[in-house]
PDB file of C-alpha atoms in Angstrom:
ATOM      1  CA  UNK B   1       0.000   0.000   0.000  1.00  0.00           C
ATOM      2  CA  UNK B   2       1.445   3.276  -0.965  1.00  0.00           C
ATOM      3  CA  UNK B   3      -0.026   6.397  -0.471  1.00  0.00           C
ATOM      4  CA  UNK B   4       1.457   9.826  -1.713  1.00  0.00           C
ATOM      5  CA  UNK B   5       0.601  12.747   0.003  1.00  0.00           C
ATOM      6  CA  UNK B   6       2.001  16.123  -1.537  1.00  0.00           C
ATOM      7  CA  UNK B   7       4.025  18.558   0.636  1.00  0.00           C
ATOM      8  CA  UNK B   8       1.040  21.263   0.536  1.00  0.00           C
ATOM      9  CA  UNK B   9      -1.907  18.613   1.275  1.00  0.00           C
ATOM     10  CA  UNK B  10      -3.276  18.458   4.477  1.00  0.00           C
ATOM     11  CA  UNK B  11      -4.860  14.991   5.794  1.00  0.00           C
ATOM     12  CA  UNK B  12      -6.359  15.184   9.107  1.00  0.00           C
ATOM     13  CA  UNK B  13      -5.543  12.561  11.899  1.00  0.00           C
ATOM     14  CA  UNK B  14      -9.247  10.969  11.509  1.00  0.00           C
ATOM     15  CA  UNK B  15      -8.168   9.759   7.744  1.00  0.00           C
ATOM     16  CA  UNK B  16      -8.011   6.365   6.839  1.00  0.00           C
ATOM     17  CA  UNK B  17      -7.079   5.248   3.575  1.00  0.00           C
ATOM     18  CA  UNK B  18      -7.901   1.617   2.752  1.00  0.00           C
ATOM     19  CA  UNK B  19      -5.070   0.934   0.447  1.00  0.00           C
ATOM     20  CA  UNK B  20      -2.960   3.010  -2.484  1.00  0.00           C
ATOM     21  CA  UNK B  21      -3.490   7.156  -3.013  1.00  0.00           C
ATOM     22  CA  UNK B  22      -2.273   9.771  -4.387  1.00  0.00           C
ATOM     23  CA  UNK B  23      -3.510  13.226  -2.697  1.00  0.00           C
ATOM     24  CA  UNK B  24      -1.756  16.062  -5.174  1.00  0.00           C
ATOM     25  CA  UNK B  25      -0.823  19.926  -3.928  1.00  0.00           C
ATOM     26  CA  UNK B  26      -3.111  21.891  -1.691  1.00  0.00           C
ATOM     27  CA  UNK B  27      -5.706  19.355  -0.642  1.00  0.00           C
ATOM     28  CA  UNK B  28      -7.511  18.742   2.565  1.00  0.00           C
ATOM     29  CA  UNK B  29      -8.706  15.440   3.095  1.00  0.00           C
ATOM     30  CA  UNK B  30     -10.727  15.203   6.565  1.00  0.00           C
ATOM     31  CA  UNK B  31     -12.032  18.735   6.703  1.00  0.00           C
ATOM     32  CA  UNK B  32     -13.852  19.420  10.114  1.00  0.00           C
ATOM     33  CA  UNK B  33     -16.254  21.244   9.863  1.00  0.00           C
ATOM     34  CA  UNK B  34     -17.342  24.805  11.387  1.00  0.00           C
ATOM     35  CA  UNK B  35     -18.134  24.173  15.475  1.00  0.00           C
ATOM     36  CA  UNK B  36     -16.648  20.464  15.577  1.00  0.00           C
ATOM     37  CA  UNK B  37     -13.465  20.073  17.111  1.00  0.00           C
ATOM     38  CA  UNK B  38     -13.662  16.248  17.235  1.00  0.00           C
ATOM     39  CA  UNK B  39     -14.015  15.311  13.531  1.00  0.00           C
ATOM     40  CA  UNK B  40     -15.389  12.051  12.413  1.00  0.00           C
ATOM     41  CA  UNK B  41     -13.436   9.585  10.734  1.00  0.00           C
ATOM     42  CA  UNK B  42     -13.134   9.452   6.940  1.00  0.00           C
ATOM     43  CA  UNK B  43     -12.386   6.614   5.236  1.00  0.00           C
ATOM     44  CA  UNK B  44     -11.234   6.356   1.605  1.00  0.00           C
ATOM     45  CA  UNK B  45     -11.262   3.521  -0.516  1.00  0.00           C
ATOM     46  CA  UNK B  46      -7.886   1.783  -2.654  1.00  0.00           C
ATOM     47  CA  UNK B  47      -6.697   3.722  -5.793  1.00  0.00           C
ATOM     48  CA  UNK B  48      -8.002   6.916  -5.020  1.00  0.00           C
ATOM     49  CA  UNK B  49      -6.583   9.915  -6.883  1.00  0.00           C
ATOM     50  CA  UNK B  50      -7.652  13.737  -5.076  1.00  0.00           C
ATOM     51  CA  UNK B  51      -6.060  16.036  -7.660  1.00  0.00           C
ATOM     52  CA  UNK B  52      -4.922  19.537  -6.706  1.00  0.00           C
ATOM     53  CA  UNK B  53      -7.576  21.287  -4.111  1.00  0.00           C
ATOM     54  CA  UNK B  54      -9.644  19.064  -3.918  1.00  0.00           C
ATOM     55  CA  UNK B  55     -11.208  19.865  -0.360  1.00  0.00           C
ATOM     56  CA  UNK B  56     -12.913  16.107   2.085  1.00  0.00           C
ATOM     57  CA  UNK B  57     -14.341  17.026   4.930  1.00  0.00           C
ATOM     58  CA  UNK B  58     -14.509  14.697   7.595  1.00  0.00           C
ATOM     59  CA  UNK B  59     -17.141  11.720   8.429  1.00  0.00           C
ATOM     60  CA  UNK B  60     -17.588  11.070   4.641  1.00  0.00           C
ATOM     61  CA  UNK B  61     -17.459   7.053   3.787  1.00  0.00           C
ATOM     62  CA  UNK B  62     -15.631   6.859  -0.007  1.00  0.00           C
ATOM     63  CA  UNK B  63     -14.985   3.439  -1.955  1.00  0.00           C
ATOM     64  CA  UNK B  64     -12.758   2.591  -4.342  1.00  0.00           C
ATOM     65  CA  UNK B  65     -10.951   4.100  -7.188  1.00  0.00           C
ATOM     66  CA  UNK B  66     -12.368   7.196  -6.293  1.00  0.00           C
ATOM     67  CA  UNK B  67     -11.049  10.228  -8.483  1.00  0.00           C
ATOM     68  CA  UNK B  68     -11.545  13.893  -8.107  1.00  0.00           C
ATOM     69  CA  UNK B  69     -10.656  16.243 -10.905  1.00  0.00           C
ATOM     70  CA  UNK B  70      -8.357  19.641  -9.302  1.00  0.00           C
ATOM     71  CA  UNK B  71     -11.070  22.041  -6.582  1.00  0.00           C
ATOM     72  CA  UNK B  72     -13.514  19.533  -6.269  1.00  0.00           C
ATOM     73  CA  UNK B  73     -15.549  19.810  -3.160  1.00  0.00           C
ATOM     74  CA  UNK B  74     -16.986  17.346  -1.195  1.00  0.00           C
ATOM     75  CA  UNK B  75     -18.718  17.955   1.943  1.00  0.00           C
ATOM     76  CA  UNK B  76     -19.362  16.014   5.307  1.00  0.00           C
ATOM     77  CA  UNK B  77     -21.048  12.675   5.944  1.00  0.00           C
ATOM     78  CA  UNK B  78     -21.289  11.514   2.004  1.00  0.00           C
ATOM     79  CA  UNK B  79     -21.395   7.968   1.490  1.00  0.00           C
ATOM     80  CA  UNK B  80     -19.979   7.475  -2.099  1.00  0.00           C
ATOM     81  CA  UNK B  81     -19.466   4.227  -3.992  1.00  0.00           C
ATOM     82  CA  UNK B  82     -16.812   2.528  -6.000  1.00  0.00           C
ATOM     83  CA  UNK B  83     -15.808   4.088  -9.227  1.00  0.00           C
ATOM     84  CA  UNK B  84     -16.936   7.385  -8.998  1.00  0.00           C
ATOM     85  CA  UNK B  85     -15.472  10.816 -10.288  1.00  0.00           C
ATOM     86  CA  UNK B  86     -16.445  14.145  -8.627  1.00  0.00           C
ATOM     87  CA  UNK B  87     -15.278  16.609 -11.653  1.00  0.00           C
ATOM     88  CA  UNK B  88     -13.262  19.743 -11.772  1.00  0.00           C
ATOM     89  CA  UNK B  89     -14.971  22.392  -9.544  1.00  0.00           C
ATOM     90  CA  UNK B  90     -17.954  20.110  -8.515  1.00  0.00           C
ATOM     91  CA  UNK B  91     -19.296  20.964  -5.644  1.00  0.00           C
ATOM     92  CA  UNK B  92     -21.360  17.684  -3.779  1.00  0.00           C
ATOM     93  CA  UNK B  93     -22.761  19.089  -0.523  1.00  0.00           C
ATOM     94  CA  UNK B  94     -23.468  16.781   3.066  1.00  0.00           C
ATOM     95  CA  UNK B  95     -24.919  13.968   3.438  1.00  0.00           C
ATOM     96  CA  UNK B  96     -25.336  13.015  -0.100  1.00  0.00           C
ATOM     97  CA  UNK B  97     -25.342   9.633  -1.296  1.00  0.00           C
ATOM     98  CA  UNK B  98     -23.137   8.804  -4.904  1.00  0.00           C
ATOM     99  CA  UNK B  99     -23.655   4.967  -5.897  1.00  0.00           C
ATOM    100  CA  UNK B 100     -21.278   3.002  -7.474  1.00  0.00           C
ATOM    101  CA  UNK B 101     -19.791   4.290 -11.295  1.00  0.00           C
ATOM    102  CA  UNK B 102     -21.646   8.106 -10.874  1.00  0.00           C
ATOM    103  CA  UNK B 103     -19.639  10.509 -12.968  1.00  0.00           C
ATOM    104  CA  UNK B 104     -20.188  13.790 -11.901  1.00  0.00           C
ATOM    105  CA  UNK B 105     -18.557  16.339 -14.547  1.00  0.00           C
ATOM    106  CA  UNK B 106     -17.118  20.011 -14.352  1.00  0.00           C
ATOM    107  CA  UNK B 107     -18.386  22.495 -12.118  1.00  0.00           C
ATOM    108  CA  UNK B 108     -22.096  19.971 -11.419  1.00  0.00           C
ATOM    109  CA  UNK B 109     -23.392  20.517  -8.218  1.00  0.00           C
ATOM    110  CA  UNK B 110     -25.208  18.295  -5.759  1.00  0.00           C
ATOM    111  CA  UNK B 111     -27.172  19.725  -3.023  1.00  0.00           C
ATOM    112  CA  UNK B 112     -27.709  18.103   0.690  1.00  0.00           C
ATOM    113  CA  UNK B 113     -29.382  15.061   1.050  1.00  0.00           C
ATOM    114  CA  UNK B 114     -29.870  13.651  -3.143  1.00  0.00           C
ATOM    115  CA  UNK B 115     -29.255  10.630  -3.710  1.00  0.00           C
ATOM    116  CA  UNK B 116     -27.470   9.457  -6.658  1.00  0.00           C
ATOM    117  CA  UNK B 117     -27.611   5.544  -7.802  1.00  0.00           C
ATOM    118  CA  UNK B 118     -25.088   3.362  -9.531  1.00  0.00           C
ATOM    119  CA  UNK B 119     -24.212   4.628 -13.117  1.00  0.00           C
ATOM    120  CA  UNK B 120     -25.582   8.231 -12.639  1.00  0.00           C
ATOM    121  CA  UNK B 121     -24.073  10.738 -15.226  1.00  0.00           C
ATOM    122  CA  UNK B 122     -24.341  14.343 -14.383  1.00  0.00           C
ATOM    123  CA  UNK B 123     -22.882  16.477 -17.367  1.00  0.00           C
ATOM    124  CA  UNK B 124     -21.407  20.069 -16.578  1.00  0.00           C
ATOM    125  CA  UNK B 125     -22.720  22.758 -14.808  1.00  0.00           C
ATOM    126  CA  UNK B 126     -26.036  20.669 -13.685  1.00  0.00           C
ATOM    127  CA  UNK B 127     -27.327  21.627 -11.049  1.00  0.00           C
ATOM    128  CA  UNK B 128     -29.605  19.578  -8.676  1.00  0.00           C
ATOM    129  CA  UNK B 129     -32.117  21.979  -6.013  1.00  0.00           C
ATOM    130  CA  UNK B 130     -33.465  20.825  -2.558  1.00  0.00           C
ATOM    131  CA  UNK B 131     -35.377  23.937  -1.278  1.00  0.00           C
ATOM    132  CA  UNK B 132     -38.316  25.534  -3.222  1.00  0.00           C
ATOM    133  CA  UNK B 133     -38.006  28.509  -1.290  1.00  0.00           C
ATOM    134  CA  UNK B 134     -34.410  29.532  -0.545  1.00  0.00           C
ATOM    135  CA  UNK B 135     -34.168  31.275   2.964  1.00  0.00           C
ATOM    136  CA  UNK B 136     -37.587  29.840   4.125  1.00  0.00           C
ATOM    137  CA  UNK B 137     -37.771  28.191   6.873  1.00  0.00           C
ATOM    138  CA  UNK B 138     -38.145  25.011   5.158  1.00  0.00           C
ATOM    139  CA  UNK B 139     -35.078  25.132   3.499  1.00  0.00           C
ATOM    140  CA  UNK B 140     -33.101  23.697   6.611  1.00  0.00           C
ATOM    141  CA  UNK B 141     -36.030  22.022   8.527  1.00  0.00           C
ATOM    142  CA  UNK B 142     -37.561  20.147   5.637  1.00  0.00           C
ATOM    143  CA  UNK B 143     -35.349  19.980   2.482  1.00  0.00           C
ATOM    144  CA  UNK B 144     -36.854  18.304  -0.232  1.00  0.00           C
ATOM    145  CA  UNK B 145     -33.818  16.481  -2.278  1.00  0.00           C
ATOM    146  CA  UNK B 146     -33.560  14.933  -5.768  1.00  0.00           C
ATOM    147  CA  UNK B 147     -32.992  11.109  -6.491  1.00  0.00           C
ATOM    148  CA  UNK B 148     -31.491  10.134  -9.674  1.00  0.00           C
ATOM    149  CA  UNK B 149     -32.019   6.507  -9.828  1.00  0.00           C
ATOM    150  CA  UNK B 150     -30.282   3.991 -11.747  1.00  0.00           C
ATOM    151  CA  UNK B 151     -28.358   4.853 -14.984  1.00  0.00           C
ATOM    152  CA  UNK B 152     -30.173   8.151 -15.356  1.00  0.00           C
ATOM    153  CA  UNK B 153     -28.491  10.522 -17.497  1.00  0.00           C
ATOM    154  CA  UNK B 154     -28.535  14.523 -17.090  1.00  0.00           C
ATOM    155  CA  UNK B 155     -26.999  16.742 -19.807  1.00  0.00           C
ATOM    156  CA  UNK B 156     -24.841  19.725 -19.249  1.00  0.00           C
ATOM    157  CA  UNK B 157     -26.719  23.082 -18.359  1.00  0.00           C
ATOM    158  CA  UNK B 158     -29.915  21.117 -17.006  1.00  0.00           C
ATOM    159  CA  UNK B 159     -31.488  22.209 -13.564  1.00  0.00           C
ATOM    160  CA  UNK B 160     -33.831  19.814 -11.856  1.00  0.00           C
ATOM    161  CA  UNK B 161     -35.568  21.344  -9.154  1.00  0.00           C
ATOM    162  CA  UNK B 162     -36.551  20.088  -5.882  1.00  0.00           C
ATOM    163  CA  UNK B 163     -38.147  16.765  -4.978  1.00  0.00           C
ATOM    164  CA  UNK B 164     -38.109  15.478  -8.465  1.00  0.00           C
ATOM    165  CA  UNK B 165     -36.937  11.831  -9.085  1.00  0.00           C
ATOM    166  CA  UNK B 166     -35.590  10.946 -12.576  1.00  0.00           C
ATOM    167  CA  UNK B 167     -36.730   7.502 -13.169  1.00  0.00           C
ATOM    168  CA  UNK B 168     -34.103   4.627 -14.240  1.00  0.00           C
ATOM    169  CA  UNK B 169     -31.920   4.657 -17.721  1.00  0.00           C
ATOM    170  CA  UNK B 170     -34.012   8.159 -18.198  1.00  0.00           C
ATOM    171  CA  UNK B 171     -32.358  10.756 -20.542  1.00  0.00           C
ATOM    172  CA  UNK B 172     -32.468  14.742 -19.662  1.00  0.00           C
ATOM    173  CA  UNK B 173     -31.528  17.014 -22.343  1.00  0.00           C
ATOM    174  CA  UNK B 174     -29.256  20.249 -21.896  1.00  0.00           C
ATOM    175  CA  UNK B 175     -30.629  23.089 -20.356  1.00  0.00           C
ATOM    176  CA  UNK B 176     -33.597  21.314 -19.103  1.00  0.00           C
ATOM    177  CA  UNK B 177     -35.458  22.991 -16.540  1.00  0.00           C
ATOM    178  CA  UNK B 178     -37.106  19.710 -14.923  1.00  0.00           C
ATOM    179  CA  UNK B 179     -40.278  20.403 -12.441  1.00  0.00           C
ATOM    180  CA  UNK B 180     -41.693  16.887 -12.382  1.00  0.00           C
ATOM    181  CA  UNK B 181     -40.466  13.714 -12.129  1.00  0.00           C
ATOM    182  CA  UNK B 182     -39.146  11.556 -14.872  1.00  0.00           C
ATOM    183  CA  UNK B 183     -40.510   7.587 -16.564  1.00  0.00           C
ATOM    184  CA  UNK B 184     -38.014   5.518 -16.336  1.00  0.00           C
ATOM    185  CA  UNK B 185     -36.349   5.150 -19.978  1.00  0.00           C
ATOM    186  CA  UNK B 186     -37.546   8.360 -21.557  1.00  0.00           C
ATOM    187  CA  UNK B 187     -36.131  11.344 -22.704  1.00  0.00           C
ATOM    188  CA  UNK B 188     -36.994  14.886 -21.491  1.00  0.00           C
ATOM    189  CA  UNK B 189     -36.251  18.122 -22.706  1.00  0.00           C
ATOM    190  CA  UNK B 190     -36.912  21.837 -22.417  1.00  0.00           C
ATOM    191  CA  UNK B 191     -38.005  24.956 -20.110  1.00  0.00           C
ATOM    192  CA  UNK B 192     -39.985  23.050 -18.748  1.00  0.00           C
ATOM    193  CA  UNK B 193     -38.723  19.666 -19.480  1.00  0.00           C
ATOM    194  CA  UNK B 194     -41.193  17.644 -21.697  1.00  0.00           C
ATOM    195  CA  UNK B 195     -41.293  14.513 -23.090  1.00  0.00           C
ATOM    196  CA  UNK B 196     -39.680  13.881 -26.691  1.00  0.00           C
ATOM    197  CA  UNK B 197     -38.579   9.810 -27.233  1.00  0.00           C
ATOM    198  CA  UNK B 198     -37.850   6.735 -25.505  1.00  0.00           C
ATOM    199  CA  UNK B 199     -34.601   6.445 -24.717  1.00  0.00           C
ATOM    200  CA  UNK B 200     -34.277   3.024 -26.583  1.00  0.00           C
ATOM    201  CA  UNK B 201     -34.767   4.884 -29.829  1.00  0.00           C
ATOM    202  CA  UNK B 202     -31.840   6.720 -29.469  1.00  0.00           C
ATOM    203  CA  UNK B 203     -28.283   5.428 -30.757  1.00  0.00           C
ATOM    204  CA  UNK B 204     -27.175   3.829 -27.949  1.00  0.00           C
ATOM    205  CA  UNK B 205     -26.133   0.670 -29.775  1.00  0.00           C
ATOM    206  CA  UNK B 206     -26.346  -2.720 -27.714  1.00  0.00           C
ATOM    207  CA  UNK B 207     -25.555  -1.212 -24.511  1.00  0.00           C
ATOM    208  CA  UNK B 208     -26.579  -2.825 -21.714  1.00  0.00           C
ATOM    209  CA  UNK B 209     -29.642  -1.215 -19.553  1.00  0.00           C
ATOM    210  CA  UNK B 210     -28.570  -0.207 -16.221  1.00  0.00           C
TER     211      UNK B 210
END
């Protein structure tokens, strides 16, 4: 087991890497966060790879072969799965769970509480909601989170607003604006996202559902 920890990184004490990783310049990797001077442990899978900045905080539980691109962000208490890839810039707020082979691309960002299954791809600058009125009250008492479930894709630009699940091996187009949930296996696009196609019509080839 070798892990490589640049001179600039900082890994707290509660870190525990579960095999091989390479944690570039100017990282932190166990983050507490603001008020708790007793940080959680984090634990991080085999073959990870946290390029430069990438900020962990601490109490998150990460699998393995887990790669970051450089200022990802990932916040406290996330359970995340083996295979994933938190993008350049992404930003994945606390307690969010990422299932096993979620891609999350350049500057996405996950809000607290979603829930992401195996095989979720979330293309640049998408942006997942939990509140329906920011600054209300219910915004901290009683978020309401998004669920991607199981191969569910989401192009670059989209926004899917709170509470909205997007059903299995679904398709969301760029720049959606999604208000409602999505059938598993279709495709959605447009302000507001409507339906245009199965998904199986589309040139996807012999690939494998989810």
């Amino acid at each position: 087991m070798t892990v490589e920890i640049a001179a600039s990184a900082v890994v707290h004490e509660s870190v525990i890497f579960e095999g091989s990783a390479t944690v570039e310049a100017w990282c932190i990797v166990g983050a507490p966060s603001v008020g708790n001077d007793t940080p959680p442990t984090t634990v991080i899978g085999d073959g990870a790879v946290l390029r430069s900045h990438t900020v962990v905080y601490a109490g998150s539980v990460i699998g393995k072969n887990f790669v970051t691109g450089n200022k990802a962000n990932i916040r406290e208490a996330c359970c995340i799965g083996d295979n994933v890839s938190v993008g350049t810039m992404a930003v994945v707020e606390h307690h969010v769970s990422l299932g096993h082979g979620v891609r999350l691309h350049s500057q996405s960002f996950v809000p607290e509480y979603c829930v992401l299954e195996d095989g979720v791809w979330l293309g640049p600058n998408a942006v997942l909601t939990n509140t329906r009125y920011p600054l209300s009250p219910e915004a901290t008492t009683s978020p309401t989170p998004v669920r991607l479930c199981q191969g569910a894709i989401v192009g670059a630009n989209a926004t899917i607003l709170p509470g909205v699940v997007v059903g299995r091996d679904s398709l969301v187009g760029a720049g959606s604006v999604v208000v409602e949930d999505v059938a598993e296996g279709t495709v959605v696009a447009g302000n507001p996202a409507r339906f245009i196609n199965e998904k199986a019509a589309l040139p996807y080839g012999d690939r494998e559902p989810s």
